Each structure stands twice: as C-alpha cells, then as structure tokens.
PDB file of C-alpha atoms and ligand atoms in Angstrom:
ATOM      1  CA  UNK A   1      -0.013  -0.178   0.092  1.00  0.00           C
ATOM      2  CA  UNK A   2       1.496   3.227  -1.155  1.00  0.00           C
ATOM      3  CA  UNK A   3       0.751   5.246   2.032  1.00  0.00           C
ATOM      4  CA  UNK A   4       2.196   2.633   4.569  1.00  0.00           C
ATOM      5  CA  UNK A   5       3.611   4.304   7.603  1.00  0.00           C
ATOM      6  CA  UNK A   6       2.539   7.791   6.515  1.00  0.00           C
ATOM      7  CA  UNK A   7       0.556  10.036   8.799  1.00  0.00           C
ATOM      8  CA  UNK A   8      -2.061  12.412   7.350  1.00  0.00           C
ATOM      9  CA  UNK A   9      -4.233  15.173   8.498  1.00  0.00           C
ATOM     10  CA  UNK A  10      -7.440  15.750   6.569  1.00  0.00           C
ATOM     11  CA  UNK A  11      -9.216  19.045   7.570  1.00  0.00           C
ATOM     12  CA  UNK A  12     -12.931  19.109   7.246  1.00  0.00           C
ATOM     13  CA  UNK A  13     -12.678  15.186   7.114  1.00  0.00           C
ATOM     14  CA  UNK A  14     -15.941  14.308   9.009  1.00  0.00           C
ATOM     15  CA  UNK A  15     -18.067  14.295   5.826  1.00  0.00           C
ATOM     16  CA  UNK A  16     -18.211  14.671   2.150  1.00  0.00           C
ATOM     17  CA  UNK A  17     -15.084  15.089   0.250  1.00  0.00           C
ATOM     18  CA  UNK A  18     -12.869  15.119   3.200  1.00  0.00           C
ATOM     19  CA  UNK A  19     -14.218  11.815   4.634  1.00  0.00           C
ATOM     20  CA  UNK A  20     -13.766  10.205   1.128  1.00  0.00           C
ATOM     21  CA  UNK A  21     -10.193  11.304   1.123  1.00  0.00           C
ATOM     22  CA  UNK A  22      -9.536  10.158   4.761  1.00  0.00           C
ATOM     23  CA  UNK A  23     -10.854   6.586   4.091  1.00  0.00           C
ATOM     24  CA  UNK A  24      -9.145   6.350   0.946  1.00  0.00           C
ATOM     25  CA  UNK A  25      -5.652   7.505   2.380  1.00  0.00           C
ATOM     26  CA  UNK A  26      -6.446   5.122   5.484  1.00  0.00           C
ATOM     27  CA  UNK A  27      -7.243   2.275   3.137  1.00  0.00           C
ATOM     28  CA  UNK A  28      -3.864   2.881   1.407  1.00  0.00           C
ATOM     29  CA  UNK A  29      -2.138   2.306   4.802  1.00  0.00           C
ATOM     30  CA  UNK A  30      -1.866   5.934   6.147  1.00  0.00           C
ATOM     31  CA  UNK A  31      -2.641   6.664   9.688  1.00  0.00           C
ATOM     32  CA  UNK A  32      -5.325   9.535   9.440  1.00  0.00           C
ATOM     33  CA  UNK A  33      -6.257  12.467  11.761  1.00  0.00           C
ATOM     34  CA  UNK A  34      -9.660  13.914  10.841  1.00  0.00           C
ATOM     35  CA  UNK A  35      -9.815  17.251  11.940  1.00  0.00           C
ATOM     36  CA  UNK A  36     -13.383  18.981  11.833  1.00  0.00           C
ATOM     37  CA  UNK A  37     -15.557  21.467  13.504  1.00  0.00           C
ATOM     38  CA  UNK A  38     -17.972  18.886  14.256  1.00  0.00           C
ATOM     39  CA  UNK A  39     -18.281  14.951  13.853  1.00  0.00           C
ATOM     40  CA  UNK A  40     -14.550  14.377  13.675  1.00  0.00           C
ATOM     41  CA  UNK A  41     -14.649  11.643  16.440  1.00  0.00           C
ATOM     42  CA  UNK A  42     -17.563   9.829  14.943  1.00  0.00           C
ATOM     43  CA  UNK A  43     -16.143   9.742  11.499  1.00  0.00           C
ATOM     44  CA  UNK A  44     -12.680   8.439  12.683  1.00  0.00           C
ATOM     45  CA  UNK A  45     -14.533   5.642  14.648  1.00  0.00           C
ATOM     46  CA  UNK A  46     -16.369   4.644  11.266  1.00  0.00           C
ATOM     47  CA  UNK A  47     -12.709   4.214   9.972  1.00  0.00           C
ATOM     48  CA  UNK A  48     -11.420   2.213  13.073  1.00  0.00           C
ATOM     49  CA  UNK A  49     -14.699   0.117  12.826  1.00  0.00           C
ATOM     50  CA  UNK A  50     -13.480  -0.983   9.416  1.00  0.00           C
ATOM     51  CA  UNK A  51     -10.006  -1.797  10.930  1.00  0.00           C
ATOM     52  CA  UNK A  52      -8.303   1.257   9.652  1.00  0.00           C
ATOM     53  CA  UNK A  53      -6.234   3.600  11.704  1.00  0.00           C
ATOM     54  CA  UNK A  54      -7.674   6.974  12.437  1.00  0.00           C
ATOM     55  CA  UNK A  55      -8.265   9.586  15.405  1.00  0.00           C
ATOM     56  CA  UNK A  56     -10.600  12.618  15.246  1.00  0.00           C
ATOM     57  CA  UNK A  57      -9.744  15.956  16.414  1.00  0.00           C
ATOM     58  CA  UNK A  58     -12.155  18.810  16.946  1.00  0.00           C
ATOM     59  CA  UNK A  59     -10.855  21.819  15.302  1.00  0.00           C
ATOM     60  CA  UNK A  60     -11.877  25.090  13.757  1.00  0.00           C
ATOM     61  CA  UNK A  61      -9.218  25.713  11.054  1.00  0.00           C
ATOM     62  CA  UNK A  62      -9.529  29.562  11.551  1.00  0.00           C
ATOM     63  CA  UNK A  63      -8.462  29.162  15.276  1.00  0.00           C
ATOM     64  CA  UNK A  64      -4.539  29.143  15.520  1.00  0.00           C
ATOM     65  CA  UNK A  65      -4.410  27.556  18.870  1.00  0.00           C
ATOM     66  CA  UNK A  66      -6.854  24.616  17.877  1.00  0.00           C
ATOM     67  CA  UNK A  67      -4.891  24.101  14.614  1.00  0.00           C
ATOM     68  CA  UNK A  68      -1.538  23.939  16.590  1.00  0.00           C
ATOM     69  CA  UNK A  69      -3.245  21.276  18.872  1.00  0.00           C
ATOM     70  CA  UNK A  70      -4.421  19.258  15.851  1.00  0.00           C
ATOM     71  CA  UNK A  71      -0.822  19.081  14.524  1.00  0.00           C
ATOM     72  CA  UNK A  72       0.426  18.122  18.121  1.00  0.00           C
ATOM     73  CA  UNK A  73      -2.326  15.392  18.299  1.00  0.00           C
ATOM     74  CA  UNK A  74      -1.031  13.712  15.057  1.00  0.00           C
ATOM     75  CA  UNK A  75       2.643  13.985  16.290  1.00  0.00           C
ATOM     76  CA  UNK A  76       1.748  12.597  20.046  1.00  0.00           C
ATOM     77  CA  UNK A  77      -0.388   9.916  18.692  1.00  0.00           C
ATOM     78  CA  UNK A  78       1.471   8.475  15.611  1.00  0.00           C
ATOM     79  CA  UNK A  79       4.867  10.092  16.280  1.00  0.00           C
ATOM     80  CA  UNK A  80       5.121  12.154  12.856  1.00  0.00           C
ATOM     81  CA  UNK A  81       3.178  14.113  10.334  1.00  0.00           C
ATOM     82  CA  UNK A  82       3.881  13.447   6.560  1.00  0.00           C
ATOM     83  CA  UNK A  83       0.648  14.946   4.751  1.00  0.00           C
ATOM     84  CA  UNK A  84      -1.824  17.603   5.209  1.00  0.00           C
ATOM     85  CA  UNK A  85      -4.804  17.774   3.009  1.00  0.00           C
ATOM     86  CA  UNK A  86      -6.489  21.143   3.357  1.00  0.00           C
ATOM     87  CA  UNK A  87     -10.011  20.359   2.585  1.00  0.00           C
ATOM     88  CA  UNK A  88     -12.059  22.231   5.026  1.00  0.00           C
ATOM     89  CA  UNK A  89     -13.891  24.960   3.445  1.00  0.00           C
ATOM     90  CA  UNK A  90     -17.134  26.879   3.010  1.00  0.00           C
ATOM     91  CA  UNK A  91     -19.094  26.029  -0.085  1.00  0.00           C
ATOM     92  CA  UNK A  92     -22.105  23.678   0.384  1.00  0.00           C
ATOM     93  CA  UNK A  93     -23.833  26.127   2.865  1.00  0.00           C
ATOM     94  CA  UNK A  94     -23.666  29.050   0.543  1.00  0.00           C
ATOM     95  CA  UNK A  95     -26.717  30.733  -1.104  1.00  0.00           C
ATOM     96  CA  UNK A  96     -26.015  31.893  -4.786  1.00  0.00           C
ATOM     97  CA  UNK A  97     -25.941  35.661  -4.321  1.00  0.00           C
ATOM     98  CA  UNK A  98     -25.545  38.346  -6.960  1.00  0.00           C
ATOM     99  CA  UNK A  99     -22.363  40.007  -6.582  1.00  0.00           C
ATOM    100  CA  UNK A 100     -24.027  43.495  -5.879  1.00  0.00           C
ATOM    101  CA  UNK A 101     -25.616  41.898  -2.657  1.00  0.00           C
ATOM    102  CA  UNK A 102     -22.782  40.180  -0.981  1.00  0.00           C
ATOM    103  CA  UNK A 103     -21.648  41.832   2.162  1.00  0.00           C
ATOM    104  CA  UNK A 104     -18.246  42.452   3.640  1.00  0.00           C
ATOM    105  CA  UNK A 105     -19.259  39.922   6.240  1.00  0.00           C
ATOM    106  CA  UNK A 106     -19.922  37.133   3.562  1.00  0.00           C
ATOM    107  CA  UNK A 107     -16.626  37.756   2.229  1.00  0.00           C
ATOM    108  CA  UNK A 108     -14.902  37.779   5.621  1.00  0.00           C
ATOM    109  CA  UNK A 109     -16.659  34.493   6.444  1.00  0.00           C
ATOM    110  CA  UNK A 110     -15.667  32.688   3.208  1.00  0.00           C
ATOM    111  CA  UNK A 111     -11.926  33.913   3.069  1.00  0.00           C
ATOM    112  CA  UNK A 112     -11.439  33.363   6.871  1.00  0.00           C
ATOM    113  CA  UNK A 113     -12.068  29.681   6.359  1.00  0.00           C
ATOM    114  CA  UNK A 114     -11.006  28.999   2.825  1.00  0.00           C
ATOM    115  CA  UNK A 115      -7.976  31.001   2.835  1.00  0.00           C
ATOM    116  CA  UNK A 116      -6.770  31.923   6.223  1.00  0.00           C
ATOM    117  CA  UNK A 117      -7.737  28.647   7.786  1.00  0.00           C
ATOM    118  CA  UNK A 118      -5.720  27.041   5.132  1.00  0.00           C
ATOM    119  CA  UNK A 119      -2.815  29.225   5.706  1.00  0.00           C
ATOM    120  CA  UNK A 120      -2.731  28.408   9.510  1.00  0.00           C
ATOM    121  CA  UNK A 121      -3.055  24.718   8.831  1.00  0.00           C
ATOM    122  CA  UNK A 122      -0.062  24.937   6.330  1.00  0.00           C
ATOM    123  CA  UNK A 123       1.942  27.121   8.832  1.00  0.00           C
ATOM    124  CA  UNK A 124       1.466  24.726  11.725  1.00  0.00           C
ATOM    125  CA  UNK A 125       2.176  21.519   9.606  1.00  0.00           C
ATOM    126  CA  UNK A 126       5.454  23.060   8.400  1.00  0.00           C
ATOM    127  CA  UNK A 127       7.160  22.727  11.722  1.00  0.00           C
ATOM    128  CA  UNK A 128       6.107  18.897  11.873  1.00  0.00           C
ATOM    129  CA  UNK A 129       7.183  18.468   8.339  1.00  0.00           C
ATOM    130  CA  UNK A 130      10.659  20.003   9.192  1.00  0.00           C
ATOM    131  CA  UNK A 131      10.893  17.368  12.099  1.00  0.00           C
ATOM    132  CA  UNK A 132       9.934  14.695   9.769  1.00  0.00           C
ATOM    133  CA  UNK A 133      12.364  15.537   7.026  1.00  0.00           C
ATOM    134  CA  UNK A 134       9.781  16.763   4.563  1.00  0.00           C
ATOM    135  CA  UNK A 135       6.193  16.576   3.836  1.00  0.00           C
ATOM    136  CA  UNK A 136       3.237  16.928   1.320  1.00  0.00           C
ATOM    137  CA  UNK A 137       0.522  19.377   1.190  1.00  0.00           C
ATOM    138  CA  UNK A 138      -2.657  18.859  -0.844  1.00  0.00           C
ATOM    139  CA  UNK A 139      -5.091  21.883  -1.158  1.00  0.00           C
ATOM    140  CA  UNK A 140      -8.483  21.537  -2.287  1.00  0.00           C
ATOM    141  CA  UNK A 141      -9.201  24.278  -4.460  1.00  0.00           C
ATOM    142  CA  UNK A 142     -12.107  24.343  -7.124  1.00  0.00           C
ATOM    143  CA  UNK A 143     -12.852  24.544 -10.869  1.00  0.00           C
ATOM    144  CA  UNK A 144     -14.684  27.607 -10.242  1.00  0.00           C
ATOM    145  CA  UNK A 145     -11.326  29.433 -10.008  1.00  0.00           C
ATOM    146  CA  UNK A 146     -10.759  28.810 -13.566  1.00  0.00           C
ATOM    147  CA  UNK A 147     -14.331  29.154 -14.853  1.00  0.00           C
ATOM    148  CA  UNK A 148     -15.306  32.113 -12.874  1.00  0.00           C
ATOM    149  CA  UNK A 149     -18.707  31.070 -12.002  1.00  0.00           C
ATOM    150  CA  UNK A 150     -21.528  33.491 -11.069  1.00  0.00           C
ATOM    151  CA  UNK A 151     -23.356  34.279  -7.911  1.00  0.00           C
ATOM    152  CA  UNK A 152     -20.393  33.273  -5.496  1.00  0.00           C
ATOM    153  CA  UNK A 153     -17.583  35.895  -6.227  1.00  0.00           C
ATOM    154  CA  UNK A 154     -16.394  35.579  -2.644  1.00  0.00           C
ATOM    155  CA  UNK A 155     -16.023  31.846  -3.030  1.00  0.00           C
ATOM    156  CA  UNK A 156     -14.541  31.917  -6.480  1.00  0.00           C
ATOM    157  CA  UNK A 157     -11.824  34.411  -5.327  1.00  0.00           C
ATOM    158  CA  UNK A 158     -11.143  32.259  -2.196  1.00  0.00           C
ATOM    159  CA  UNK A 159     -10.196  29.403  -4.410  1.00  0.00           C
ATOM    160  CA  UNK A 160      -8.309  31.305  -6.689  1.00  0.00           C
ATOM    161  CA  UNK A 161      -6.309  32.389  -3.441  1.00  0.00           C
ATOM    162  CA  UNK A 162      -5.897  28.822  -2.693  1.00  0.00           C
ATOM    163  CA  UNK A 163      -4.259  28.097  -6.270  1.00  0.00           C
ATOM    164  CA  UNK A 164      -1.896  31.021  -5.788  1.00  0.00           C
ATOM    165  CA  UNK A 165      -0.873  30.114  -2.396  1.00  0.00           C
ATOM    166  CA  UNK A 166      -0.175  26.696  -3.543  1.00  0.00           C
ATOM    167  CA  UNK A 167       2.268  28.133  -5.920  1.00  0.00           C
ATOM    168  CA  UNK A 168       3.766  30.395  -3.346  1.00  0.00           C
ATOM    169  CA  UNK A 169       4.250  27.784  -0.960  1.00  0.00           C
ATOM    170  CA  UNK A 170       5.689  25.422  -3.329  1.00  0.00           C
ATOM    171  CA  UNK A 171       8.409  27.865  -4.064  1.00  0.00           C
ATOM    172  CA  UNK A 172       9.164  28.664  -0.488  1.00  0.00           C
ATOM    173  CA  UNK A 173       8.958  25.157   0.983  1.00  0.00           C
ATOM    174  CA  UNK A 174      10.532  23.236  -1.801  1.00  0.00           C
ATOM    175  CA  UNK A 175      13.955  23.597  -0.452  1.00  0.00           C
ATOM    176  CA  UNK A 176      12.742  21.944   2.713  1.00  0.00           C
ATOM    177  CA  UNK A 177      11.506  19.034   0.925  1.00  0.00           C
ATOM    178  CA  UNK A 178       7.878  19.978   1.440  1.00  0.00           C
ATOM    179  CA  UNK A 179       5.821  19.556  -1.907  1.00  0.00           C
ATOM    180  CA  UNK A 180       2.712  21.631  -2.331  1.00  0.00           C
ATOM    181  CA  UNK A 181      -0.167  20.671  -4.894  1.00  0.00           C
ATOM    182  CA  UNK A 182      -3.791  21.334  -5.414  1.00  0.00           C
ATOM    183  CA  UNK A 183      -6.725  19.206  -6.662  1.00  0.00           C
ATOM    184  CA  UNK A 184      -9.592  21.402  -8.142  1.00  0.00           C
ATOM    185  CA  UNK A 185     -12.851  19.393  -8.194  1.00  0.00           C
ATOM    186  CA  UNK A 186     -15.712  20.225 -10.342  1.00  0.00           C
ATOM    187  CA  UNK A 187     -19.358  20.155  -8.886  1.00  0.00           C
ATOM    188  CA  UNK A 188     -19.437  17.195  -6.594  1.00  0.00           C
ATOM    189  CA  UNK A 189     -22.434  15.621  -4.755  1.00  0.00           C
ATOM    190  CA  UNK A 190     -21.077  15.650  -1.345  1.00  0.00           C
ATOM    191  CA  UNK A 191     -22.885  15.387   1.945  1.00  0.00           C
ATOM    192  CA  UNK A 192     -22.958  19.105   2.237  1.00  0.00           C
ATOM    193  CA  UNK A 193     -24.218  19.765  -1.310  1.00  0.00           C
ATOM    194  CA  UNK A 194     -26.775  17.002  -0.896  1.00  0.00           C
ATOM    195  CA  UNK A 195     -28.275  18.886   1.976  1.00  0.00           C
ATOM    196  CA  UNK A 196     -28.612  22.157   0.109  1.00  0.00           C
ATOM    197  CA  UNK A 197     -31.550  21.790  -2.484  1.00  0.00           C
ATOM    198  CA  UNK A 198     -31.059  25.414  -3.797  1.00  0.00           C
ATOM    199  CA  UNK A 199     -27.531  24.668  -4.698  1.00  0.00           C
ATOM    200  CA  UNK A 200     -28.268  21.244  -6.229  1.00  0.00           C
ATOM    201  CA  UNK A 201     -31.202  22.699  -8.341  1.00  0.00           C
ATOM    202  CA  UNK A 202     -29.097  25.554  -9.550  1.00  0.00           C
ATOM    203  CA  UNK A 203     -25.815  23.847 -10.438  1.00  0.00           C
ATOM    204  CA  UNK A 204     -26.332  20.055 -11.028  1.00  0.00           C
ATOM    205  CA  UNK A 205     -27.873  20.242 -14.359  1.00  0.00           C
ATOM    206  CA  UNK A 206     -25.604  22.898 -15.819  1.00  0.00           C
ATOM    207  CA  UNK A 207     -22.592  20.988 -14.413  1.00  0.00           C
ATOM    208  CA  UNK A 208     -23.727  17.700 -15.914  1.00  0.00           C
ATOM    209  CA  UNK A 209     -24.247  19.431 -19.504  1.00  0.00           C
ATOM    210  CA  UNK A 210     -20.854  20.983 -19.201  1.00  0.00           C
ATOM    211  CA  UNK A 211     -18.801  17.689 -18.822  1.00  0.00           C
ATOM    212  CA  UNK A 212     -17.753  15.360 -21.509  1.00  0.00           C
ATOM    213  CA  UNK A 213     -18.099  12.310 -19.080  1.00  0.00           C
ATOM    214  CA  UNK A 214     -21.929  12.575 -18.789  1.00  0.00           C
ATOM    215  CA  UNK A 215     -22.710  11.604 -15.429  1.00  0.00           C
ATOM    216  CA  UNK A 216     -22.675  13.192 -11.820  1.00  0.00           C
ATOM    217  CA  UNK A 217     -19.341  13.512  -9.855  1.00  0.00           C
ATOM    218  CA  UNK A 218     -19.033  11.967  -6.332  1.00  0.00           C
ATOM    219  CA  UNK A 219     -16.343  12.587  -3.649  1.00  0.00           C
ATOM    220  CA  UNK A 220     -14.905   8.998  -4.641  1.00  0.00           C
ATOM    221  CA  UNK A 221     -14.042  10.573  -7.939  1.00  0.00           C
ATOM    222  CA  UNK A 222     -11.348  12.846  -6.338  1.00  0.00           C
ATOM    223  CA  UNK A 223      -9.422  10.428  -3.931  1.00  0.00           C
ATOM    224  CA  UNK A 224      -7.162   9.148  -6.502  1.00  0.00           C
ATOM    225  CA  UNK A 225      -5.764  12.578  -7.415  1.00  0.00           C
ATOM    226  CA  UNK A 226      -5.209  13.492  -3.732  1.00  0.00           C
ATOM    227  CA  UNK A 227      -3.515  10.124  -3.123  1.00  0.00           C
ATOM    228  CA  UNK A 228      -1.306  10.731  -5.947  1.00  0.00           C
ATOM    229  CA  UNK A 229      -0.109  14.054  -4.872  1.00  0.00           C
ATOM    230  CA  UNK A 230       0.272  12.729  -1.243  1.00  0.00           C
ATOM    231  CA  UNK A 231       2.134   9.374  -2.251  1.00  0.00           C
ATOM    232  CA  UNK A 232       5.405   8.346  -3.606  1.00  0.00           C
ATOM    233  CA  UNK A 233       4.650   8.599  -7.385  1.00  0.00           C
ATOM    234  CA  UNK A 234       4.408  12.497  -7.092  1.00  0.00           C
ATOM    235  CA  UNK A 235       7.971  13.149  -5.538  1.00  0.00           C
ATOM    236  CA  UNK A 236       9.112  15.398  -8.108  1.00  0.00           C
ATOM    237  CA  UNK A 237       5.829  17.373  -8.746  1.00  0.00           C
ATOM    238  CA  UNK A 238       5.095  20.576  -6.801  1.00  0.00           C
ATOM    239  CA  UNK A 239       3.139  23.835  -7.371  1.00  0.00           C
ATOM    240  CA  UNK A 240       0.525  22.182  -9.677  1.00  0.00           C
ATOM    241  CA  UNK A 241      -3.085  22.225  -9.766  1.00  0.00           C
ATOM    242  CA  UNK A 242      -4.963  19.026 -11.139  1.00  0.00           C
ATOM    243  CA  UNK A 243      -8.436  19.646 -12.253  1.00  0.00           C
ATOM    244  CA  UNK A 244     -10.832  16.590 -11.630  1.00  0.00           C
ATOM    245  CA  UNK A 245     -14.139  17.404 -13.123  1.00  0.00           C
ATOM    246  CA  UNK A 246     -15.094  14.748 -15.703  1.00  0.00           C
ATOM    247  CA  UNK A 247     -13.775  17.103 -18.578  1.00  0.00           C
ATOM    248  CA  UNK A 248     -15.432  20.328 -17.938  1.00  0.00           C
ATOM    249  CA  UNK A 249     -12.440  22.712 -17.994  1.00  0.00           C
ATOM    250  CA  UNK A 250      -9.073  21.687 -19.713  1.00  0.00           C
ATOM    251  CA  UNK A 251      -6.382  23.245 -17.469  1.00  0.00           C
TER     252      UNK A 251
HETATM  253  N1  LIG B   1     -18.653  19.813  -3.427  1.00  0.00           N
HETATM  254  C1  LIG B   1     -18.371  20.561  -4.375  1.00  0.00           C
HETATM  255  O1  LIG B   1     -19.063  20.771  -5.554  1.00  0.00           O
HETATM  256  C2  LIG B   1     -16.993  21.181  -4.263  1.00  0.00           C
HETATM  257  C3  LIG B   1     -16.559  21.521  -5.699  1.00  0.00           C
HETATM  258  C4  LIG B   1     -15.141  22.124  -5.621  1.00  0.00           C
HETATM  259  C5  LIG B   1     -14.491  22.274  -4.287  1.00  0.00           C
HETATM  260  N2  LIG B   1     -15.194  21.812  -3.189  1.00  0.00           N
HETATM  261  C6  LIG B   1     -14.406  22.053  -1.976  1.00  0.00           C
HETATM  262  O2  LIG B   1     -14.236  20.686  -1.291  1.00  0.00           O
HETATM  263  C7  LIG B   1     -14.254  20.954   0.080  1.00  0.00           C
HETATM  264  C8  LIG B   1     -14.908  19.919   0.759  1.00  0.00           C
HETATM  265  O3  LIG B   1     -16.494  20.332   0.118  1.00  0.00           O
HETATM  266  P1  LIG B   1     -17.761  19.360   0.547  1.00  0.00           P
HETATM  267  O4  LIG B   1     -18.602  19.611  -0.688  1.00  0.00           O
HETATM  268  O5  LIG B   1     -17.300  17.839   0.824  1.00  0.00           O
HETATM  269  O6  LIG B   1     -18.245  19.865   1.874  1.00  0.00           O
HETATM  270  P2  LIG B   1     -19.113  19.550   3.152  1.00  0.00           P
HETATM  271  O7  LIG B   1     -19.911  20.703   3.347  1.00  0.00           O
HETATM  272  O8  LIG B   1     -19.828  18.258   2.775  1.00  0.00           O
HETATM  273  O9  LIG B   1     -17.963  19.122   4.135  1.00  0.00           O
HETATM  274  C9  LIG B   1     -17.140  20.299   4.575  1.00  0.00           C
HETATM  275  C10 LIG B   1     -16.548  19.883   5.929  1.00  0.00           C
HETATM  276  O10 LIG B   1     -15.679  20.851   6.407  1.00  0.00           O
HETATM  277  C11 LIG B   1     -16.083  21.300   7.730  1.00  0.00           C
HETATM  278  N3  LIG B   1     -15.548  22.548   8.044  1.00  0.00           N
HETATM  279  C12 LIG B   1     -16.326  23.680   7.524  1.00  0.00           C
HETATM  280  N4  LIG B   1     -15.687  24.762   8.179  1.00  0.00           N
HETATM  281  C13 LIG B   1     -14.748  24.310   8.950  1.00  0.00           C
HETATM  282  C14 LIG B   1     -13.814  25.001   9.924  1.00  0.00           C
HETATM  283  N5  LIG B   1     -13.759  26.286  10.086  1.00  0.00           N
HETATM  284  N6  LIG B   1     -12.926  24.084  10.540  1.00  0.00           N
HETATM  285  C15 LIG B   1     -12.796  22.886  10.443  1.00  0.00           C
HETATM  286  N7  LIG B   1     -13.798  22.059   9.601  1.00  0.00           N
HETATM  287  C16 LIG B   1     -14.578  23.001   8.858  1.00  0.00           C
HETATM  288  C17 LIG B   1     -17.507  20.983   7.959  1.00  0.00           C
HETATM  289  O11 LIG B   1     -17.707  20.716   9.314  1.00  0.00           O
HETATM  290  C18 LIG B   1     -17.664  19.749   7.062  1.00  0.00           C
HETATM  291  O12 LIG B   1     -17.455  18.355   7.730  1.00  0.00           O
HETATM  292  C19 LIG B   1     -14.198  22.458   0.429  1.00  0.00           C
HETATM  293  O13 LIG B   1     -13.111  23.055   0.433  1.00  0.00           O
HETATM  294  C20 LIG B   1     -15.123  22.855  -0.890  1.00  0.00           C
HETATM  295  O14 LIG B   1     -14.750  24.288  -1.183  1.00  0.00           O
HETATM  296  C21 LIG B   1     -16.327  21.177  -3.407  1.00  0.00           C
END
C-alpha cells in the first residue's frame, strides 16, 4: 500500500469529500487524523470500525491554537506528520448571491475559512514536516477559480487564492522537501451539497451538461488525485493544480 507508515491530517474530514479522502488514504495504509469542527470523532470511529487507523480532532481551522493542537495530536499519537490535506471549506452552505448583494461579512466568513484557515494549517504543519524531514500538502481548490462561476464571487476568489498560495508555498517550501499541490474538483455531490437543495437545483444540471463524461460527480472521484499528490509517485511534482471534473475545464 503506497501510504504505509505515513501520517496524514485531513481537515473537514468528517463528511463529504474530506471523509472520502480520509478513508482512501487510510485504506492505502496511512494513519489518519480527521480534523473537523464537528463530527470528527464519529467519522474516525467509522474508519477504526473498518480496521483502519484514525483519530478525530475537533478543530476550527480559523483558530490558530486549535490548529496547533491538531498537529500536536498527530505527532503525539502517531509520532510524525507526513501529509496535510486542506479540505475544510465553506461551499455547500452558500446561497447563490448576486455580486452586488454580497456583504463584507459574507466575504470575511468565506475568506477566513477557505484562505486564512488553510494558511494556518500549512503554517502549523510546516514545523512538523521539518521534524519529519519533509512533507506533502494537498490543497482542495475548485474548478470555479478557472471558470469564474457567477453568484459566488467571494467563493471563487477564495479558491483562486488557494491556487496562488499553493504556488507560493511550493516555491518557498520546496527547499525543505515540502511539496505543495492542489486538486480542483468540479461540482461534486458531497454530503453538504446534497443537504442544500437550492445549490443542487441551480448547479447540478448545468454541471452535468458542461462535462464530456456525462454523469454526476461524487467524492470518490477525487480521492485518487489526492492520494497521487500525497504518495510516492508524485515525488518530483510541486506547485501544480490538477482539475478533476469529468472534462468540464481543460487546465
Ligand atoms: N462539493 C463541491 O461541489 C466542491 C467543488 C469544488 C471544491 N469543493 C471544496 O471541497 C471541500 C469539501 O467540500 P464538500 O462539498 O465535501 O463540503 P461539506 O460541506 O460536505 O463538508 C465540509 C466539511 O468541512 C468542515 N468545516 C467547515 N468549516 C470548517 C472549519 N472552520 N474548521 C474545520 N472544519 C470545517 C465541515 O464541518 C464539514 O465536515 C471544500 O473546500 C469545498 O470548497 C467542493
């Protein structure tokens, strides 16, 4: 198994895309820390119930102290940290909103989690990666950053920032053997999306029509790309963004 002996944190890993990633990395032999604002312990228990190695840590990625404690939990329980998957993000709870009606508060809420939260997790993990002799960061961005989707300008901007930050960190951390890449999903029927009928009604149909592979996209469609960037086959790849969307946008 390609992740045998590795220790991985997956933020926002309690459900949806994050849980699918956590499960896949654990199935490949990684010991996994699920970090989430809610449901982390229950989701980790679902993995240990399948004979996989996982712990859950309750964390709000916008809280610097809690993020530091999540990294400490990984090191104290499993002895090291090798992989950070920055998946926690605000998307599925958003209400499509015209640009002129977005408020500063809307912007701050999205940027706080999707950009500053990701920054805090990268910063906290970097110390652990130095102690381990290197590491991998995989940031979950989004195809919207390339397509410029309407009615969520703050979200689109936040995911553009994730791609830019991926490049900046790849440059800065490469000399320390920390490789930083990003996966950009298309519209994915995650737990959160399924729970937002307005979003599903507005986006599912057009997304399906816009793909060359004519079917809905699920969290499991993404996990191989994340495992690739986290694993031994991607040892000379950094600063890249891989679009996984069934052929909607060619990057
Ligand atoms: N679903 C899609 O269509 C889609 C497409 C492109 C990118 N993405 C991105 O993928 C990621 C996961 O999306 P999803 O659809 O699985 O979402 P989801 O809503 O199903 O799950 C998100 C998880 O993140 C957690 N979370 C949110 N804020 C947090 C915080 N401050 N601290 C810790 N945990 C927090 C939630 O509790 C939840 O468990 C997000 O970054 C999203 O922007 C999703």
